[in-house]
Short mmCIF file of C-alpha atoms in Angstrom, two decimals:
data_model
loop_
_atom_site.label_atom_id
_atom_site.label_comp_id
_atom_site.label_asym_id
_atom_site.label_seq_id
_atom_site.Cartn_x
_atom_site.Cartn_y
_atom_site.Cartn_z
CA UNK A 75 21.39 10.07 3.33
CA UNK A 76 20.43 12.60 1.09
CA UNK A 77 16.77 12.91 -1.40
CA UNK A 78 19.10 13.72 -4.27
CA UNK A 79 20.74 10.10 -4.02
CA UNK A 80 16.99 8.56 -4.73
CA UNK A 81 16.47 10.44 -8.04
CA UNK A 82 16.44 9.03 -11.44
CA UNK A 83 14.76 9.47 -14.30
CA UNK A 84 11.51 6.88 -14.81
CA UNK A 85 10.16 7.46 -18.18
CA UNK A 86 6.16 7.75 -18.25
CA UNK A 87 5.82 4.75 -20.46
CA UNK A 88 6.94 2.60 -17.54
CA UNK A 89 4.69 3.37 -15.05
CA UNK A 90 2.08 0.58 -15.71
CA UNK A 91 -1.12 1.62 -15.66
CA UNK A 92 -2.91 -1.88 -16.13
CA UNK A 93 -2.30 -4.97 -13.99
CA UNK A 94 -0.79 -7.93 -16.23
CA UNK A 95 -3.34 -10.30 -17.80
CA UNK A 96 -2.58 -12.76 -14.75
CA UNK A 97 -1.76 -11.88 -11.00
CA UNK A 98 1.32 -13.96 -11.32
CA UNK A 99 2.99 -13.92 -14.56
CA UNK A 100 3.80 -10.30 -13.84
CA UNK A 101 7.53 -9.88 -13.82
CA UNK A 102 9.91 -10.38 -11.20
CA UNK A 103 13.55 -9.41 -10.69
CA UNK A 104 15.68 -11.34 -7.98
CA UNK A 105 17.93 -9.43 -6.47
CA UNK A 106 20.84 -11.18 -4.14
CA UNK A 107 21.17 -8.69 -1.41
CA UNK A 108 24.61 -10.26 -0.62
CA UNK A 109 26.39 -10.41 -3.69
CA UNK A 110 24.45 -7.94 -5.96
CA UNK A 111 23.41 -10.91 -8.47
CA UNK A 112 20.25 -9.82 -10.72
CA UNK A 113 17.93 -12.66 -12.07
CA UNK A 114 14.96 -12.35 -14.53
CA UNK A 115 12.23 -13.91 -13.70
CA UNK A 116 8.03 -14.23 -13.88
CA UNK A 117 6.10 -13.79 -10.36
CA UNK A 118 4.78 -17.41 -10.03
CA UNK A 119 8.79 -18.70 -9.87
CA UNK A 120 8.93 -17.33 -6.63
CA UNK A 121 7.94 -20.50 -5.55
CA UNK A 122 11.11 -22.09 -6.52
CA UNK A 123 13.25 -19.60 -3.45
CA UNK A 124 11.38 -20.84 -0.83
CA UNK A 125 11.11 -23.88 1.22
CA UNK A 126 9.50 -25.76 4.03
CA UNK A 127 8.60 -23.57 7.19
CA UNK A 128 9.73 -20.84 5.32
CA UNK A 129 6.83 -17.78 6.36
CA UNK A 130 5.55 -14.91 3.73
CA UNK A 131 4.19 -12.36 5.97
CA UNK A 132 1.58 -10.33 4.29
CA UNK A 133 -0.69 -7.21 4.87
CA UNK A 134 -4.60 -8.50 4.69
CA UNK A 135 -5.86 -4.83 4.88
CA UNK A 136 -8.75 -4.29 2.47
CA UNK A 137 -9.04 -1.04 0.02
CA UNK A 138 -12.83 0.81 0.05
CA UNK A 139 -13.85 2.44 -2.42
CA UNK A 140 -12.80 5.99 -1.30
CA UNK A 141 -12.96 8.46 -4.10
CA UNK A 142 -16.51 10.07 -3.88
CA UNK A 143 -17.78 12.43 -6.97
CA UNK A 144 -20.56 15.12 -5.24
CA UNK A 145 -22.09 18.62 -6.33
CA UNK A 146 -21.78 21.08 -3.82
CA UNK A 147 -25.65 22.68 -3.20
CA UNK A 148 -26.59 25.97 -4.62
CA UNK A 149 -23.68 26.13 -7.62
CA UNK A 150 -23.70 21.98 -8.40
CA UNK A 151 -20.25 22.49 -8.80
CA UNK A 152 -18.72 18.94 -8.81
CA UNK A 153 -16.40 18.34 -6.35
CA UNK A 154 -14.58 15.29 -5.58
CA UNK A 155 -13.91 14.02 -2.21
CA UNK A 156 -11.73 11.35 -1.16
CA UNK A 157 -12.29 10.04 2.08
CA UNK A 158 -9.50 9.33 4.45
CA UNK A 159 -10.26 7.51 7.36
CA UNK A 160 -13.55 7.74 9.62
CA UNK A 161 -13.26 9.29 12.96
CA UNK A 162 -16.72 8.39 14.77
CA UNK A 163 -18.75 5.79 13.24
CA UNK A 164 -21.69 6.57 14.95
CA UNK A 165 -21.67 10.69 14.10
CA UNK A 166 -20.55 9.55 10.75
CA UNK A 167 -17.45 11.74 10.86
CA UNK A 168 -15.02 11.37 8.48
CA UNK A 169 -11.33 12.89 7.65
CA UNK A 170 -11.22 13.83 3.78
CA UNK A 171 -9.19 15.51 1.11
CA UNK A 172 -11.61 17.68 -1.24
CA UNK A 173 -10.68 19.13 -5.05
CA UNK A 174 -11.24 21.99 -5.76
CA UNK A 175 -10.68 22.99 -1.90
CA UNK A 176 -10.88 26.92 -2.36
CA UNK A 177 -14.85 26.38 -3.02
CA UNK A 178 -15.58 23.70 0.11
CA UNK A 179 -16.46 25.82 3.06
CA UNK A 180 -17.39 24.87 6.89
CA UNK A 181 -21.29 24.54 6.80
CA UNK A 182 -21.11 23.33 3.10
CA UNK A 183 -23.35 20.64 2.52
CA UNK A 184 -22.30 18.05 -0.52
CA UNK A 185 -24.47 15.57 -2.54
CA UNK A 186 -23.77 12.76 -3.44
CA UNK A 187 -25.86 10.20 -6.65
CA UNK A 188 -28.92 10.92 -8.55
CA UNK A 189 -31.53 10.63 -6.07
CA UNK A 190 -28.64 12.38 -3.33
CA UNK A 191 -28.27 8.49 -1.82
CA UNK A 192 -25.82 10.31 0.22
CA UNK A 193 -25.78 13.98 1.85
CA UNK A 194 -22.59 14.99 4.04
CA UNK A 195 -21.84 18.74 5.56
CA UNK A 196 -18.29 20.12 6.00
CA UNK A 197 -17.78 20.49 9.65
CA UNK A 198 -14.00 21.74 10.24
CA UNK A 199 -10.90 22.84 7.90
CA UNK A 200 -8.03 20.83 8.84
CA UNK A 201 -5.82 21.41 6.46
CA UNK A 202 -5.42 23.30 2.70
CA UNK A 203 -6.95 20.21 0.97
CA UNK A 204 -8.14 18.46 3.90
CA UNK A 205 -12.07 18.84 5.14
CA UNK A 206 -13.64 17.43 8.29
CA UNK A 207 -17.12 16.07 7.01
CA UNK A 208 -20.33 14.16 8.32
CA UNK A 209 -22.39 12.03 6.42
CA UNK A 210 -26.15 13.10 7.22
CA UNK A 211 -27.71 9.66 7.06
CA UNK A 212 -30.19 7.85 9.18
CA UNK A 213 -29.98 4.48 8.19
CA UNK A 214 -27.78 1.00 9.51
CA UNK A 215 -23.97 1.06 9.08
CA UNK A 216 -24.57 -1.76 6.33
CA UNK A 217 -26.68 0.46 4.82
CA UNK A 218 -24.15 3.38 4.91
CA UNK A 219 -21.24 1.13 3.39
CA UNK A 220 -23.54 -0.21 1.00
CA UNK A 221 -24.09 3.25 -0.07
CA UNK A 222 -20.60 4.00 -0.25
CA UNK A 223 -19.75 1.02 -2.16
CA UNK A 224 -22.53 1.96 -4.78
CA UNK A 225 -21.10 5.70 -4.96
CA UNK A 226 -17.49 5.27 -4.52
CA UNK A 227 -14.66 4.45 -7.01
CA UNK A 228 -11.72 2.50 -6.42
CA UNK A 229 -8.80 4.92 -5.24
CA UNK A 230 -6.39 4.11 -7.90
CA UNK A 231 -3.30 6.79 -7.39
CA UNK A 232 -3.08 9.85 -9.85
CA UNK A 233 -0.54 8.74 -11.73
CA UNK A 234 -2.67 6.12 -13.12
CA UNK A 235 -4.22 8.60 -16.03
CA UNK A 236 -7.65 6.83 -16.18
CA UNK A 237 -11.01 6.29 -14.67
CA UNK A 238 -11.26 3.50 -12.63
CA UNK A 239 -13.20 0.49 -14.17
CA UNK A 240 -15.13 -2.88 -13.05
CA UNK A 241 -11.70 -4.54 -13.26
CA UNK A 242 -10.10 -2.36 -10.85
CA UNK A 243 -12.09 -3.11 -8.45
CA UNK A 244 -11.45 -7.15 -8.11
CA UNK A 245 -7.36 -6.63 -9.66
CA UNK A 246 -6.62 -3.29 -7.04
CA UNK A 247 -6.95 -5.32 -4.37
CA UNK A 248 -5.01 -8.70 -3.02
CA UNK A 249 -6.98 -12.23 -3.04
CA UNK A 250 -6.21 -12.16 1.00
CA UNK A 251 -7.83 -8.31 1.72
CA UNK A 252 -9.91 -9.16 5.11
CA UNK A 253 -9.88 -5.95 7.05
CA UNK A 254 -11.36 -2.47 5.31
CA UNK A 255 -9.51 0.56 6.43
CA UNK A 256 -6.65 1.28 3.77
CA UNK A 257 -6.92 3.79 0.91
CA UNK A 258 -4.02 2.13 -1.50
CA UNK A 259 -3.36 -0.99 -2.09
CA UNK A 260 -0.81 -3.00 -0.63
CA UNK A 261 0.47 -3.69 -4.30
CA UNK A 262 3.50 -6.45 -4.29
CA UNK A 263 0.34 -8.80 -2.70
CA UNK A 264 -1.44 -8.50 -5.86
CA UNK A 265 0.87 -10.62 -7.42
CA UNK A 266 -0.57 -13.64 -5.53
CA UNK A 267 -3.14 -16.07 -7.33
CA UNK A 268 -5.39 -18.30 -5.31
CA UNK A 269 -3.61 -21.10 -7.51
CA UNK A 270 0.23 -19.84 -6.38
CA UNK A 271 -0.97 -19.37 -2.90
CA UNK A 272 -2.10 -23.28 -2.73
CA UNK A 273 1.46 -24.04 -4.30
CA UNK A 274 3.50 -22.26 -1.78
CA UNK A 275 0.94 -23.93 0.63
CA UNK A 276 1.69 -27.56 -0.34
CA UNK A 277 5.60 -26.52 -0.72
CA UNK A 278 5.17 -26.29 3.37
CA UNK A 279 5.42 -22.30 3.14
CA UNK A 280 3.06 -20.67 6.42
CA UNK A 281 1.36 -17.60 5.98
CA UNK A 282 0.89 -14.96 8.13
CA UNK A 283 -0.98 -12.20 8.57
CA UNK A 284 -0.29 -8.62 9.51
CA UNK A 285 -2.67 -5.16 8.87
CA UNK A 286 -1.62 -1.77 7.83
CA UNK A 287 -4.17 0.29 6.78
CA UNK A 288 -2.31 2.28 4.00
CA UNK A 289 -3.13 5.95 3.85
CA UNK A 290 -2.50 8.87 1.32
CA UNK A 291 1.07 9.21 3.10
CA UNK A 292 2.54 6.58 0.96
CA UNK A 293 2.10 8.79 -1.74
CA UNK A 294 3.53 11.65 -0.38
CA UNK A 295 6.44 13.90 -1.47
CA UNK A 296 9.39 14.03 0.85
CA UNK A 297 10.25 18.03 0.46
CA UNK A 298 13.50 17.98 2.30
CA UNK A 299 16.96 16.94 1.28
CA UNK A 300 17.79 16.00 4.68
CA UNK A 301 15.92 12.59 5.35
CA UNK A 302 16.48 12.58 8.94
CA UNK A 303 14.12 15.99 9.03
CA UNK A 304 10.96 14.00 6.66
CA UNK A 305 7.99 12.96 8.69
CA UNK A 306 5.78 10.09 7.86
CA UNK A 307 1.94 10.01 8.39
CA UNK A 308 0.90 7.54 10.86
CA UNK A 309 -1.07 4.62 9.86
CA UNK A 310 -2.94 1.91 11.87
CA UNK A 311 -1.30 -1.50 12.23
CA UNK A 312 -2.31 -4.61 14.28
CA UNK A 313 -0.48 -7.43 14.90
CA UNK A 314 -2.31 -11.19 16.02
CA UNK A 315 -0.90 -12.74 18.83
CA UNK A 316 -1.46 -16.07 16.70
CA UNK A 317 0.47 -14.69 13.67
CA UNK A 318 3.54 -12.68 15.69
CA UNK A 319 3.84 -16.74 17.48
CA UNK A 320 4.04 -17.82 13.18
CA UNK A 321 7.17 -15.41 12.67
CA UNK A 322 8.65 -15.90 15.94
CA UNK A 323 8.99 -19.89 15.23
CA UNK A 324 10.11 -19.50 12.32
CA UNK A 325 12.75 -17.04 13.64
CA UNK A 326 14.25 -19.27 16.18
CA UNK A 327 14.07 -22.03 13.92
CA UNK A 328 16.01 -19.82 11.29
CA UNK A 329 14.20 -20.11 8.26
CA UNK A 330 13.42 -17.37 5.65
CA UNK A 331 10.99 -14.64 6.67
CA UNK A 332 9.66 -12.69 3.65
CA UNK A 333 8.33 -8.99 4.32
CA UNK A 334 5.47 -8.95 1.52
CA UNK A 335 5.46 -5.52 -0.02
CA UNK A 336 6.65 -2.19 1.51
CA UNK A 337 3.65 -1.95 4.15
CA UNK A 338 4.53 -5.62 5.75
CA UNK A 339 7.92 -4.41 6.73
CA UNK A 340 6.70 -1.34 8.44
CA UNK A 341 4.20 -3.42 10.74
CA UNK A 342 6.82 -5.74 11.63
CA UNK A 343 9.50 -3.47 12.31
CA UNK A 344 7.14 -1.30 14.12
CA UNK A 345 6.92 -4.21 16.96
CA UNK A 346 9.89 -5.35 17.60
CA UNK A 347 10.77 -6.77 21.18
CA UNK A 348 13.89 -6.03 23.02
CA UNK A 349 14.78 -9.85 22.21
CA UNK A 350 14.37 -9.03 18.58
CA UNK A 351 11.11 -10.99 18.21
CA UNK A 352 7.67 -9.94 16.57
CA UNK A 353 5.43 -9.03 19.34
CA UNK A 354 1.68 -8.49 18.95
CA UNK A 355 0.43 -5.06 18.52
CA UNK A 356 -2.22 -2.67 18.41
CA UNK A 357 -1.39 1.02 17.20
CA UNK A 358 -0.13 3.69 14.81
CA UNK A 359 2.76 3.70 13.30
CA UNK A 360 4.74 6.34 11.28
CA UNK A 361 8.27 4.67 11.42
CA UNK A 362 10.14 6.05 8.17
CA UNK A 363 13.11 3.26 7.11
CA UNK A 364 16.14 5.26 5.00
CA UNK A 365 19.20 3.67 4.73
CA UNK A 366 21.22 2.67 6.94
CA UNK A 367 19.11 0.77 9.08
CA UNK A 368 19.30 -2.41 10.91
CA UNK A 369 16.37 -4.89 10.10
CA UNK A 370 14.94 -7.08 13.00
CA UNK A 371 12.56 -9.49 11.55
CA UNK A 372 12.67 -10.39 7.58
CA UNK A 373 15.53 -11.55 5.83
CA UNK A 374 13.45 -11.13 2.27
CA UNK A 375 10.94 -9.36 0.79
CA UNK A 376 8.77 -8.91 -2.10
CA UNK A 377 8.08 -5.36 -3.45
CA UNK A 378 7.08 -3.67 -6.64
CA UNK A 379 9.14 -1.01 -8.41
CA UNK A 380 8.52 2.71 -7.08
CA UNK A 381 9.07 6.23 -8.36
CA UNK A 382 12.28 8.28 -7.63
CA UNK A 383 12.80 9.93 -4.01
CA UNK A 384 9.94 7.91 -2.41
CA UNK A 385 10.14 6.89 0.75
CA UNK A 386 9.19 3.26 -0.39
CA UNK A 387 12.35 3.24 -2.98
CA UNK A 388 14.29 4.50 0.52
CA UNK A 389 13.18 1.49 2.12
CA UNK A 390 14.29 -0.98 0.02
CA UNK A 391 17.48 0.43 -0.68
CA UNK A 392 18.25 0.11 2.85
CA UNK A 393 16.97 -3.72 2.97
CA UNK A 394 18.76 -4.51 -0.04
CA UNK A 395 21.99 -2.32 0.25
CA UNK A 396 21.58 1.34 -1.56
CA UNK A 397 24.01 0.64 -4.27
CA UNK A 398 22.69 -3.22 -5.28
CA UNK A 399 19.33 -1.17 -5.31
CA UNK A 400 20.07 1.45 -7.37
CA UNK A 401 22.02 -0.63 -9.68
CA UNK A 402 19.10 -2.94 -10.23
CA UNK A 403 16.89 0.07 -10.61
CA UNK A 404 19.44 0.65 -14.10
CA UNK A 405 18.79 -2.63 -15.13
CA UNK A 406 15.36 -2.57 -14.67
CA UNK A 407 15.29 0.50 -16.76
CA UNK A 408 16.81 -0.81 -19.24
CA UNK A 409 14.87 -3.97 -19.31
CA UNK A 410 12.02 -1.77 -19.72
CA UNK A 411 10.29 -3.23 -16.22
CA UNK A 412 6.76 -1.59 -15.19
CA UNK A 413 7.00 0.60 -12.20
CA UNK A 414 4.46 1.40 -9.21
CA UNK A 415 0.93 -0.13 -8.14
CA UNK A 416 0.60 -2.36 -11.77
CA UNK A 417 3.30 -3.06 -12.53
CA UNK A 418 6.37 -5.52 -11.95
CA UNK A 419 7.51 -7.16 -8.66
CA UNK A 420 11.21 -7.80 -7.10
CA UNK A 421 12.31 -10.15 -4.68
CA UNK A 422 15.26 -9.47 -2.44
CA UNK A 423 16.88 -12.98 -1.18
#
C-alpha cells in the first residue's frame, strides 16, 4: 500500500487537547470488522461486548516525566531537552533530543532548576536533534529520579498546543502504568477507570499484562510513499510467562482477545510462536503492521483515533479492513469525534 491512501484531512479543532471530564465517558465508536457496521457509543459500554473468560490485554508501561527545561552555561540560553531512554544507569548516560540543536555542542554542560538540582554534559552527537548526555550527579538513583520527577514535565506530544499541567500528570497516564521506561502514553488505556476495570472484573473478563516502552517513533513521519521501504524505531517489549499462559488459554478456549491500544498489538504480534501462540519475551521490537497483514493473536482491539499517514492509522486499517477503516474515519469526521492522545476511543469487534 501506498502513504497517499492514509491521507485525509483532520481539522485542528478535532485533535483534543484535554482528556474528557471522566476516563470513561469518553466516546467510543464500534466498528464490526466483518460487516462494516458503525455504532455510537460512550467508553464505559464496552463492557456490554465482552463476556466471561474473555482477556483485554493491555500495555502497563509507565510515562516519566521526560521533557527537561535547562540553560546552557556561559549564554543561559534555555534549551530544552527531552530525554529518550537511559543507556547506563550507573554513568548516568542518557539518549536525548535537544531544541535548539545548532547551539548544544560535545563538552557542553547544561543546568538544570534554580539551585542547578541537576548538571548534565553533552558527550556525543548522534544525530541532527539527537545528543548523547550524562547527568553529573553523585547522589542514590532514588535521589536522581526524584530529581527528575521534580524538574521534568509530562511529555505530552506537540500537537497538544499547551504547557503541561498538574492534571496531566495523573490523566497522561493509565490507572495500570507499573513499569517506567515509555515517553508517550499508551493512550486507548486511559480510557479505563478503576470503577470500569472492577466491572469488567466481576463480568469474568482476565486481564493481562504486556510492556512496550513507547518511544518518540510513534510520532514519527513516514517520508516514503512506498510503505514496504518505512522503518520503525525499535522499542523494548517484555512479555510474562504468567500473562502469555492468560492469552494462550483463552486462545485455545476461543474466546475474544482484545489488543488494548496500538502498542498492545505490536508486543503480541512481536512473539508469536510457530503454533500461533503468545510466547514470553524479552526484546526490541520495531515490527511496522500496514495492510495486508495476517493477525496471530487478537481478534479485537481498542484504539483511539490518529492523524493521517501514521503508522498507527496503518495498523488499524489492516486489523479492521482498510476500507471499513477509512469509512469510519468519514463518519467520525463528521460526527465531529476527538482525534489522538485525548481524545475518543474505537473498538473493533
Amino acid at each position: 500500500m501506498k502513504l497517499s491512501q492514509f491521507k485525509f484531512n483532520l481539522p485542528e479543532s478535532l485533535v483534543a487537547s484535554n482528556p474528557s471530564d471522566q476516563r470513561d465517558e469518553a466516546r467510543l465508536m464500534v466498528l464490526h470488522k466483518d460487516t462494516g457496521e458503525i455504532e455510537h457509543r460512550i467508553f464505559k459500554d464496552v463492557l456490554e461486548y465482552f463476556d466471561d473468560q474473555d482477556v483485554m490485554i493491555l500495555n502497563n508501561t509507565k510515562v516519566f516525566p521526560a521533557r527537561l527545561y535547562g540553560n546552557k552555561e556561559k549564554t543561559g540560553a534555555t534549551i530544552e531537552v527531552f530525554l529518550l531512554r537511559e543507556l547506563n544507569r550507573e554513568l548516568r548516560l542518557w539518549d536525548v533530543l535537544v531544541d535548539p540543536a545548532r547551539k548544544i555542542r560535545v563538552g557542553n554542560k547544561l543546568y538544570f532548576g534554580d539551585d542547578d538540582l541537576l548538571v548534565a554534559e553533552v558527550v556525543d552527537n548522534t544525530t541532527s536533534r539527537g545528543r548523547t548526555i550524562r547527568f553529573l550527579f553523585d547522589g542514590t538513583d532514588e535521589e536522581f529520579r526524584k530529581n527528575i520527577e521534580i524538574l521534568g514535565e509530562t511529555p505530552l506530544p506537540k500537537y497538544i498546543k499547551r504547557k503541561a499541567t498538574a492534571m496531566d500528570k495523573e490523566r497522561y497516564q493509565t490507572i495500570f502504568a507499573k513499569h517506567e521506561g515509555a515517553v508517550a502514553a499508551p493512550t486507548a488505556g486511559m480510557h479505563f477507570s478503576r470503577e470500569l476495570m472492577k466491572r469488567l472484573e466481576l463480568k469474568g473478563i482476565n486481564f493481562a499484562e504486556v510492556t512496550l516502552h513507547i518511544g518518540l517513533g510513534t510520532f514519527r513521519t513516514v517520508e516514503v510513499e512506498d510503505l514496504t521501504k518505512h522503518k520503525m524505531d525499535s522499542e523494548q517489549f517484555i512479555i510474562e510467562e504468567s500473562q502469555a499462559k492468560i492469552v494462550n488459554k483463552a486462545l485455545e478456549n476461543k474466546k475474544r482477545i482484545c489488543a488494548v491500544g496500538t502498542t498492545s498489538m505490536r508486543a503480541i504480534e512481536s512473539a508469536v510462536s510457530s503454533g500461533k501462540m503468545l510466547k514470553p519475551a524479552n526484546d526490541w521490537t520495531s515490527k511496522f503492521i500496514f495492510p495486508p497483514y495476517d493477525f496471530s493473536i487478537a481478534n479485537s482491539m481498542i484504539t483511539n483515533f490518529h492523524t493521517p499517514e501514521s503508522t498507527l492509522l496503518m495498523m488499524i486499517s489492516a486489523f479492521g479492513g482498510y476500507e471499513y477503516v477509512r469509512h469510519a474515519y468519514e463518519v467520525a469526521l463528521k460526527e465531529k469525534y476527538r482525534f489522538y492522545s485525548y481524545g475518543d476511543a474505537m473498538l473493533i469487534i
